[in-house]
Coordinates of C-alpha atoms in Angstrom, one line a residue:
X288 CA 3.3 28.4 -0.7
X289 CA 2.1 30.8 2.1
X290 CA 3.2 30.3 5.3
X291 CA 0.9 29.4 7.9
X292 CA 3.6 28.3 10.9
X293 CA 1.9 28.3 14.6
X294 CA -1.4 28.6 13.1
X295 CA -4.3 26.8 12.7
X296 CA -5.1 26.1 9.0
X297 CA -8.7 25.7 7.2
X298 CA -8.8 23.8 4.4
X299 CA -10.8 21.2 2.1
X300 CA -10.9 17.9 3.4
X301 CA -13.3 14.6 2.1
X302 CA -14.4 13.6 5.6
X303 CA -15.8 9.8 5.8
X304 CA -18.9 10.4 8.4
X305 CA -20.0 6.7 8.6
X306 CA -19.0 3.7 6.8
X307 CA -20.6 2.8 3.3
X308 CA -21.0 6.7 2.7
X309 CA -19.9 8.8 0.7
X310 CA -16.9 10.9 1.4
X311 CA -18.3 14.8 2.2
X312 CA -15.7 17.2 1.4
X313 CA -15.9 19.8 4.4
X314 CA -14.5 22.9 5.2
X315 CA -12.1 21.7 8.7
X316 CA -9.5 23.2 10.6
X317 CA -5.7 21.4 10.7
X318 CA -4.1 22.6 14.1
X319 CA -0.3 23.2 13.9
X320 CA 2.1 20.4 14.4
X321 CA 3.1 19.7 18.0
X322 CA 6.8 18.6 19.1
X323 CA 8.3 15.5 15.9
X324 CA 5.0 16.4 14.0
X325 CA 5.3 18.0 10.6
X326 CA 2.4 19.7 8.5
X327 CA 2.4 19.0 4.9
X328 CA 0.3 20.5 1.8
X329 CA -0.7 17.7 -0.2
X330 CA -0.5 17.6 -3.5
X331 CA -1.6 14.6 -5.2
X332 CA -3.0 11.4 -3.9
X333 CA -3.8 7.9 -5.2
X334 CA -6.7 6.0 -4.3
X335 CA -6.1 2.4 -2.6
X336 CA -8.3 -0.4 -1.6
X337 CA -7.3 0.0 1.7
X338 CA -9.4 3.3 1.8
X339 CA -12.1 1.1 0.6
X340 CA -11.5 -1.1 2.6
X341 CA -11.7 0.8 5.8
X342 CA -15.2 2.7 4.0
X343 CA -16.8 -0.5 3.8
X344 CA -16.8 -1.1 7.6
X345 CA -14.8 -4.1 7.4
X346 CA -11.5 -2.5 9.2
X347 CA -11.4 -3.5 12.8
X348 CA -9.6 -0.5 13.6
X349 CA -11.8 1.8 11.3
X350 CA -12.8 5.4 13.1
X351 CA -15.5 7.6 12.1
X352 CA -15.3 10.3 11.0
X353 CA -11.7 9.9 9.7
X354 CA -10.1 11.9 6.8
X355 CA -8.5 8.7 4.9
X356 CA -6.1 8.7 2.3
X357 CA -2.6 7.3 2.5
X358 CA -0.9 7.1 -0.6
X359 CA 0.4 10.6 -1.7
X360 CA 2.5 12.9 -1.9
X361 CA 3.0 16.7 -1.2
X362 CA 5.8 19.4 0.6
X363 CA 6.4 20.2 4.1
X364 CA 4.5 23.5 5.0
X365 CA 5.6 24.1 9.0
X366 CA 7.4 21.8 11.6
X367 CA 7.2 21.4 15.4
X368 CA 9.5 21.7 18.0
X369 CA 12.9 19.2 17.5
X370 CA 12.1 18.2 14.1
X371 CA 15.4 17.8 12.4
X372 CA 14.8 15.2 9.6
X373 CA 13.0 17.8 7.1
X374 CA 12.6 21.5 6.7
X375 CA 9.8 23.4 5.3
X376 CA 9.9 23.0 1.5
X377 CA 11.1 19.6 1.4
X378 CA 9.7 16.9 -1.0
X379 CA 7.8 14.3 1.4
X380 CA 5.8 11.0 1.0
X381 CA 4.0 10.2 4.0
X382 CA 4.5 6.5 4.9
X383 CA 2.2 4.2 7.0
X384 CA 4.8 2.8 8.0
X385 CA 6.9 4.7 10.2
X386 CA 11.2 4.2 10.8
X387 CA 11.9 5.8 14.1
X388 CA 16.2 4.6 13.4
X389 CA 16.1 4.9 17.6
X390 CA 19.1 2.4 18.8
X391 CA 16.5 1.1 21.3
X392 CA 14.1 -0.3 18.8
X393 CA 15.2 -3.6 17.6
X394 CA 12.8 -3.4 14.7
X395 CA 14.3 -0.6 13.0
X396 CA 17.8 -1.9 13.8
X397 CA 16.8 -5.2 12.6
X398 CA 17.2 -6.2 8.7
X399 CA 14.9 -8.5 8.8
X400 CA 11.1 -6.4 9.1
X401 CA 10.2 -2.8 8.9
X402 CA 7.7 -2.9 11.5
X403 CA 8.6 -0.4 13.5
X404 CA 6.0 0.0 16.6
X405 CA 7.3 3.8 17.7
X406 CA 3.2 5.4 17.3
X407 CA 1.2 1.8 16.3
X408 CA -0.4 2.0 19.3
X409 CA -1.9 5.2 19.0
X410 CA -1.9 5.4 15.2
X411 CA -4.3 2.4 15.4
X412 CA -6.6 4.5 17.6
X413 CA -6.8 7.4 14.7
X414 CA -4.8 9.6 16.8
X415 CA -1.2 11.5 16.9
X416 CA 1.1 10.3 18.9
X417 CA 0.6 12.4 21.7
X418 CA -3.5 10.8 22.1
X419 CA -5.0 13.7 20.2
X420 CA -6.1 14.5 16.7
X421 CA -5.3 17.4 14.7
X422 CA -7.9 17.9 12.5
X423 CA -11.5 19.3 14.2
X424 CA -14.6 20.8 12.5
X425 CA -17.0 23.1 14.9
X426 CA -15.0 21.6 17.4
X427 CA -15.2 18.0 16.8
X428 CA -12.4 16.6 16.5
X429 CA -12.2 14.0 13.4
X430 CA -10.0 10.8 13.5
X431 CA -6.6 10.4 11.2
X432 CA -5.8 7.3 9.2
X433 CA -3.2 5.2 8.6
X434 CA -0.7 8.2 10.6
X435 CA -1.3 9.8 7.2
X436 CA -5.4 11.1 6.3
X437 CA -4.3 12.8 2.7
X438 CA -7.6 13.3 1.5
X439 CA -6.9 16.5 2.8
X440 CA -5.5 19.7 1.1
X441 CA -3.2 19.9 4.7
X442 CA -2.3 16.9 6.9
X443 CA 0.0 16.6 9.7
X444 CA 1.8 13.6 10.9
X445 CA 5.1 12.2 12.9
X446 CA 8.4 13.2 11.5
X447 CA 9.1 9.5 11.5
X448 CA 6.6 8.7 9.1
X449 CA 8.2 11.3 6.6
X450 CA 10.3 10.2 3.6
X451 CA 11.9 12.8 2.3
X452 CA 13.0 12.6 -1.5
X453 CA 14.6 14.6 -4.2
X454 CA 13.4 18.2 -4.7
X455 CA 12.8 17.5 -8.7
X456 CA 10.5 14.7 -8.5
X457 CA 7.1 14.7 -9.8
X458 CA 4.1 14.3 -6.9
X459 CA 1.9 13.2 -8.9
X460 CA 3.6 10.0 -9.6
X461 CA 5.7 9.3 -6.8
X462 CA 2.4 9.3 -4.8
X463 CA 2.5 6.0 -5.6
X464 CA 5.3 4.7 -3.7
X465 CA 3.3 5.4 -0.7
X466 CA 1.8 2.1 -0.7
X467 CA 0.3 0.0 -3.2
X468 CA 3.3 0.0 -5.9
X469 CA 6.3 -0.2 -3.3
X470 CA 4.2 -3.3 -1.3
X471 CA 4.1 -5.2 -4.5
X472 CA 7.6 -4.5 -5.4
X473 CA 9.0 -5.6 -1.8
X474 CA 7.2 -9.0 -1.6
X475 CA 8.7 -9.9 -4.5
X476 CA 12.4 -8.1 -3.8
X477 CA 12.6 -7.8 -0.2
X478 CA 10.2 -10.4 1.2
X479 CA 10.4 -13.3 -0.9
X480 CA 14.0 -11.9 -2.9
X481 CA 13.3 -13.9 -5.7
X482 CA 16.2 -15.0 -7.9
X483 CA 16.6 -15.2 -11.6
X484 CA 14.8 -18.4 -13.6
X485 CA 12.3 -18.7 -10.4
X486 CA 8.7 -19.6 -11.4
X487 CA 6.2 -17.2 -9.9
X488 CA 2.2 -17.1 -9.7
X489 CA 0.4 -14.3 -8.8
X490 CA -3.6 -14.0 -7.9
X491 CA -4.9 -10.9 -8.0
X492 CA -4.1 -8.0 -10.6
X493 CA -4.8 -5.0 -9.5
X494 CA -1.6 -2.1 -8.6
X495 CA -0.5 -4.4 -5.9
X496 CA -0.2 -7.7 -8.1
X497 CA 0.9 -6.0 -11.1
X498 CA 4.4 -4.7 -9.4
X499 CA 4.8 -8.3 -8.1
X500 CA 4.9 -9.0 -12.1
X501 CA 7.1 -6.2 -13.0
X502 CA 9.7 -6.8 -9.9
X503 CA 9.3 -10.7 -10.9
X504 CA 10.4 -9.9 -13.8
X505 CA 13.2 -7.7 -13.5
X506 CA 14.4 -10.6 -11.7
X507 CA 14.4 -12.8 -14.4
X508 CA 11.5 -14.7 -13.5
X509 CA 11.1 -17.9 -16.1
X510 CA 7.5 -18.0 -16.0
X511 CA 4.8 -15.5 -14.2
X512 CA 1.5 -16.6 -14.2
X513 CA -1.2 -14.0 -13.9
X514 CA -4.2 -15.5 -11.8
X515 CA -7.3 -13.2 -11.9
X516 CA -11.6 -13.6 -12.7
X517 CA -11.3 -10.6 -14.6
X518 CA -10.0 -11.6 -17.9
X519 CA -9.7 -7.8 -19.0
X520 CA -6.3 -7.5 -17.0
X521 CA -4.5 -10.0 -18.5
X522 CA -2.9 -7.4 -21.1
X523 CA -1.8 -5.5 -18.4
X524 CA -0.4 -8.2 -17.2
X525 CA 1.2 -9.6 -20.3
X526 CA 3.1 -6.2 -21.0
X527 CA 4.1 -6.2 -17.7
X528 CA 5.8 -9.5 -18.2
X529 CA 3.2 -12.4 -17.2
X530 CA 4.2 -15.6 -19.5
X531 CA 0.6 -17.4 -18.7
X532 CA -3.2 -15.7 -18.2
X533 CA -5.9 -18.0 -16.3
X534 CA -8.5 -16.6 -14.6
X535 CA -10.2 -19.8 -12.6
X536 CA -13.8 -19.4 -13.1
X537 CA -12.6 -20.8 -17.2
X538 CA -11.1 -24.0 -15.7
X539 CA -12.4 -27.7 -16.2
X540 CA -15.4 -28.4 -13.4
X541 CA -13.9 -29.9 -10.5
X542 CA -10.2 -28.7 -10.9
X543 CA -8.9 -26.0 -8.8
X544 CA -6.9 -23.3 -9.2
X545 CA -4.2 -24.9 -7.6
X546 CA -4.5 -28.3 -9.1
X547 CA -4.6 -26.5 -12.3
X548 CA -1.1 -24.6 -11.9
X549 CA 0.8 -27.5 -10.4
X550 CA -0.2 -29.4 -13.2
X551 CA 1.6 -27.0 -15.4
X552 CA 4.3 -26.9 -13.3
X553 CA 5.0 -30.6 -12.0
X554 CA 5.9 -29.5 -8.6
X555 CA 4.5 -25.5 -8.2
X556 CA 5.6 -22.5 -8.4
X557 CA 9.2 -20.9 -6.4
X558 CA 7.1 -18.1 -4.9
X559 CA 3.7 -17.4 -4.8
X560 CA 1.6 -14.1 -3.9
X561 CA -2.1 -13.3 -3.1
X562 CA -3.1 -9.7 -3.6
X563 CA -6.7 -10.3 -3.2
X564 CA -7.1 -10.3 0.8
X565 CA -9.3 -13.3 0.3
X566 CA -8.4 -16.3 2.4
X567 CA -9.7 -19.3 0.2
X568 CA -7.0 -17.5 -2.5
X569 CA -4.4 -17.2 -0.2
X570 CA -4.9 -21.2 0.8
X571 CA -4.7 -21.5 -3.0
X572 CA -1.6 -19.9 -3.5
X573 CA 0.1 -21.2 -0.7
X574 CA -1.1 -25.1 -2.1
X575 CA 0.5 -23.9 -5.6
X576 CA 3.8 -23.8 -4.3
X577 CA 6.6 -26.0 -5.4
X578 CA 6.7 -29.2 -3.4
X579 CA 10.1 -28.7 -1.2
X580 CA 10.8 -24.9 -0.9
X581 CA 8.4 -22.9 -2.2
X582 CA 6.9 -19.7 -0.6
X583 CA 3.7 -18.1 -0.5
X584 CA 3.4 -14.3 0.3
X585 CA 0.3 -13.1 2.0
X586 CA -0.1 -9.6 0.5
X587 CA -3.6 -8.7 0.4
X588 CA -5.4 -7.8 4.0
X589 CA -8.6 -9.8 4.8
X590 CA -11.9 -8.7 6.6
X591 CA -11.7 -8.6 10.2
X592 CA -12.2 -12.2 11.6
X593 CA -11.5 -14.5 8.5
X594 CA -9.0 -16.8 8.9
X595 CA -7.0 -18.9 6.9
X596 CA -6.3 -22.8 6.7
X597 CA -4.8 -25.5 5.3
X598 CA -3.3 -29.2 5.9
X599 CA -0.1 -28.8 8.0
X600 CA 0.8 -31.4 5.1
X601 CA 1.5 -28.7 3.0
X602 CA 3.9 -27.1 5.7
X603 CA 5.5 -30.4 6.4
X604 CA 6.3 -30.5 3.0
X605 CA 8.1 -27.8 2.9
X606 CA 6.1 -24.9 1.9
X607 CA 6.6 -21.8 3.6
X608 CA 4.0 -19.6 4.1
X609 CA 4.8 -15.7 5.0
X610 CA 3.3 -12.0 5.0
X611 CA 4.2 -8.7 4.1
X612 CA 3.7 -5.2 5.0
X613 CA 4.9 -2.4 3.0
X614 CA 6.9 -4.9 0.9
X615 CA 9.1 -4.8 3.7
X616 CA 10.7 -1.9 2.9
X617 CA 11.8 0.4 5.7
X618 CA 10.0 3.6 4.4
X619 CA 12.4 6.8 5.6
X620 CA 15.4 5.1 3.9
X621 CA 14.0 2.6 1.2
X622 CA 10.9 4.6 -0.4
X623 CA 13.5 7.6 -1.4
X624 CA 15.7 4.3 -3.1
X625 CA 12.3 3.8 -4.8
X626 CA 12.4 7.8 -6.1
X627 CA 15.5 7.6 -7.2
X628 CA 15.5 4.7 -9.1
X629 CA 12.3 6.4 -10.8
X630 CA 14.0 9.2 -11.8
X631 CA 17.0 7.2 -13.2
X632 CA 14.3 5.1 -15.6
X633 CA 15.2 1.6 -14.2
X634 CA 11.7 2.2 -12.7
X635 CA 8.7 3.4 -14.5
X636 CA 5.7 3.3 -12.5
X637 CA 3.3 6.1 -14.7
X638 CA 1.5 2.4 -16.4
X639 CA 0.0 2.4 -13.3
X640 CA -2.0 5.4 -13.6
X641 CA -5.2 5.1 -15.5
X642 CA -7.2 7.9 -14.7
X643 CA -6.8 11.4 -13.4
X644 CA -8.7 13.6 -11.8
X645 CA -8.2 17.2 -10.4
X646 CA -9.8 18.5 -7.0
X647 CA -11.1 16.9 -3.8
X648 CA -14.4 17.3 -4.9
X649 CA -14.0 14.1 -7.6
X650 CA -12.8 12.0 -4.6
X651 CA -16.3 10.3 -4.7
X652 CA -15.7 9.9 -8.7
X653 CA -12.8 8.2 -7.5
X654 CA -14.0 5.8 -5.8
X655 CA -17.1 4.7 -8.7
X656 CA -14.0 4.1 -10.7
X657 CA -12.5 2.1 -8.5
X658 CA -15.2 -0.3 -7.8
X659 CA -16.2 -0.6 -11.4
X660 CA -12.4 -3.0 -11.7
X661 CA -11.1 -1.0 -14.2
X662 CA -8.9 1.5 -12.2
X663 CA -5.6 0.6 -11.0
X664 CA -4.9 3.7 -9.3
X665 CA -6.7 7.6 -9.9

């Protein structure tokens, strides 16, 4: 890889202009990381409904034009000044979620949440830590994402958002511990920590739901059921170790979702987890929950100004009803957990994968695929 260190790098990059538009993949020019900053060469990336998400124009905190892109992987090309954590060559997945470790921040030094606020306020705002952006074109200076923008050949972003991990492992699937695969696997072992003969129901089956199901069941789960309207995903689901398949639009006129699931149940399910961001779901799978104890996981993020509801009834009765980001993990010390546990075989993640494509330029393709419900990650 040729060194570019102090300088200013031009590269590919899909650029998202305005929402609802195609991505444009522009020539731009990456400046050289500043002081706890790192520049990384990406090498593979996996498309997340987030990055839809934030397209669409739905994401409060949306900024155009942004390079998105957050779920990747690729290998530290320069560092700035008092960077100790990597070195150039490391093995990196950039994580949303930063873990700045500092004694002062009682997030990081907390076990109970990874939300560690070091750079959300500027991060938020599409910018480094420092209140600029690195990447320009004829100037302009375009927005970051996430702390991460990997639709980009090179990105740079804080040394605490880097998770460094073993120099054998494969980019192209460890990309996908850099968000959708590791949420869904922490809500169900970090969040929740769901325990062995539990009953679980998941809605939604896309990459997020689906490693609910696999971490449910590597827990021992007694019964998953797999919730979705698109019957297609059920033998996805199955292999991945759902015991029962509904998808709600098949039920009996007049009985919900939740109705429907208690009745199977008696009481409801231990845990419960909604992976579709929509808030008449997540009110279902909160109502599905076993009468006493049971917990509902809000995984899925919602358009800006929805809100959700329910009886405090529900509460009273002992339903608990909690969120998750990042499956809770803290990503500088857990994610590299996730890598190795990959690479030992006690975690296979390549089912996952269901297409592949080569190039920036099929970013668009991409996202068709996406849309059309049949991708769980490219």
């Amino acid at each position: 890889m040729p060194s570019f260190e102090g300088l200013p790098i031009q590269c590919k990059a899909a650029v998202a202009w305005a929402p609802n538009q195609p991505l444009k993949v522009e020539i731009i020019t990456v400046a050289p990381p500043k002081a706890n900053e790192v520049r990384l060469k990406i090498f593979a990336n996996a498309l997340c409904h987030t990055d839809l998400y934030t397209l669409s124009g739905q994401d409060p905190e949306g900024k155009f034009p942004c390079i998105l892109g957050h779920e990747a992987a690729g290998i530290v090309e320069s560092i700035g000044p008092d960077v100790t954590s990597v070195k150039v060559g490391d093995k990196v997945i950039p994580c949303y979620t930063p873990e700045c470790r500092a004694l002062s921040c009682v997030f990081c030094q907390s076990p109970k949440t990874n939300l560690c606020p070091a750079i959300r306020g500027t991060q938020g705002q599409g910018l480094m830590p420092d209140g600029t952006t690195r990447f320009s074109l004829n100037g302009e200076p375009i927005y970051h994402f996430m702390g991460c923008s990997t639709f980009s050949e090179y990105t740079v972003v804080a040394e605490i958002s880097c998770a460094k991990v073993r120099d054998d492992a494969p980019l192209d699937k460890i990309c996908l511990f850099g968000c959708g695969v590791s949420t869904g696997l922490g809500a169900a072992w970090k969040t929740c920590n769901i325990e062995s003969g539990a009953t679980v129901a998941v809605f939604g089956l896309g990459a997020v739901g689906l490693a609910v199901i696999q971490a449910s069941k590597s827990r021992g789960a007694s019964k998953i059921f797999a919730i979705d309207m698109n019957s297609a995903k059920f033998e996805s689901a199955k292999q991945l170790g759902a015991t029962d398949c509904i998808n709600p639009t098949e039920l009996p006129p007049g009985t919900t979702i939740q109705q429907h699931i208690v009745s199977l149940t008696k009481w409801g399910v231990d845990y419960s987890f909604d992976a579709t961001g929509n808030v008449q779901v997540m009110r279902a799978a909160l109502e599905c929950a076993h009468r006493g104890w049971g917990q509902s996981c809000v995984i899925g993020v919602a358009p800006a100004g929805h809100e959700i509801s329910t009886r405090p009834f529900q509460l009273i009765t002992g339903r608990q009803w909690k969120g998750t980001a990042f499956g809770g993990f803290k990503s500088r010390t857990e994610v590299p957990q996730l890598v190795e546990r990959y690479m030992s075989g006690d975690l296979p993640i390549e089912h996952f994968i269901t297409d592949e494509l080569e190039g920036i330029e099929k970013i668009n393709d991409a996202i068709d695929i996406m849309h059309h419900g049949k991708c769980l990650r490219a």
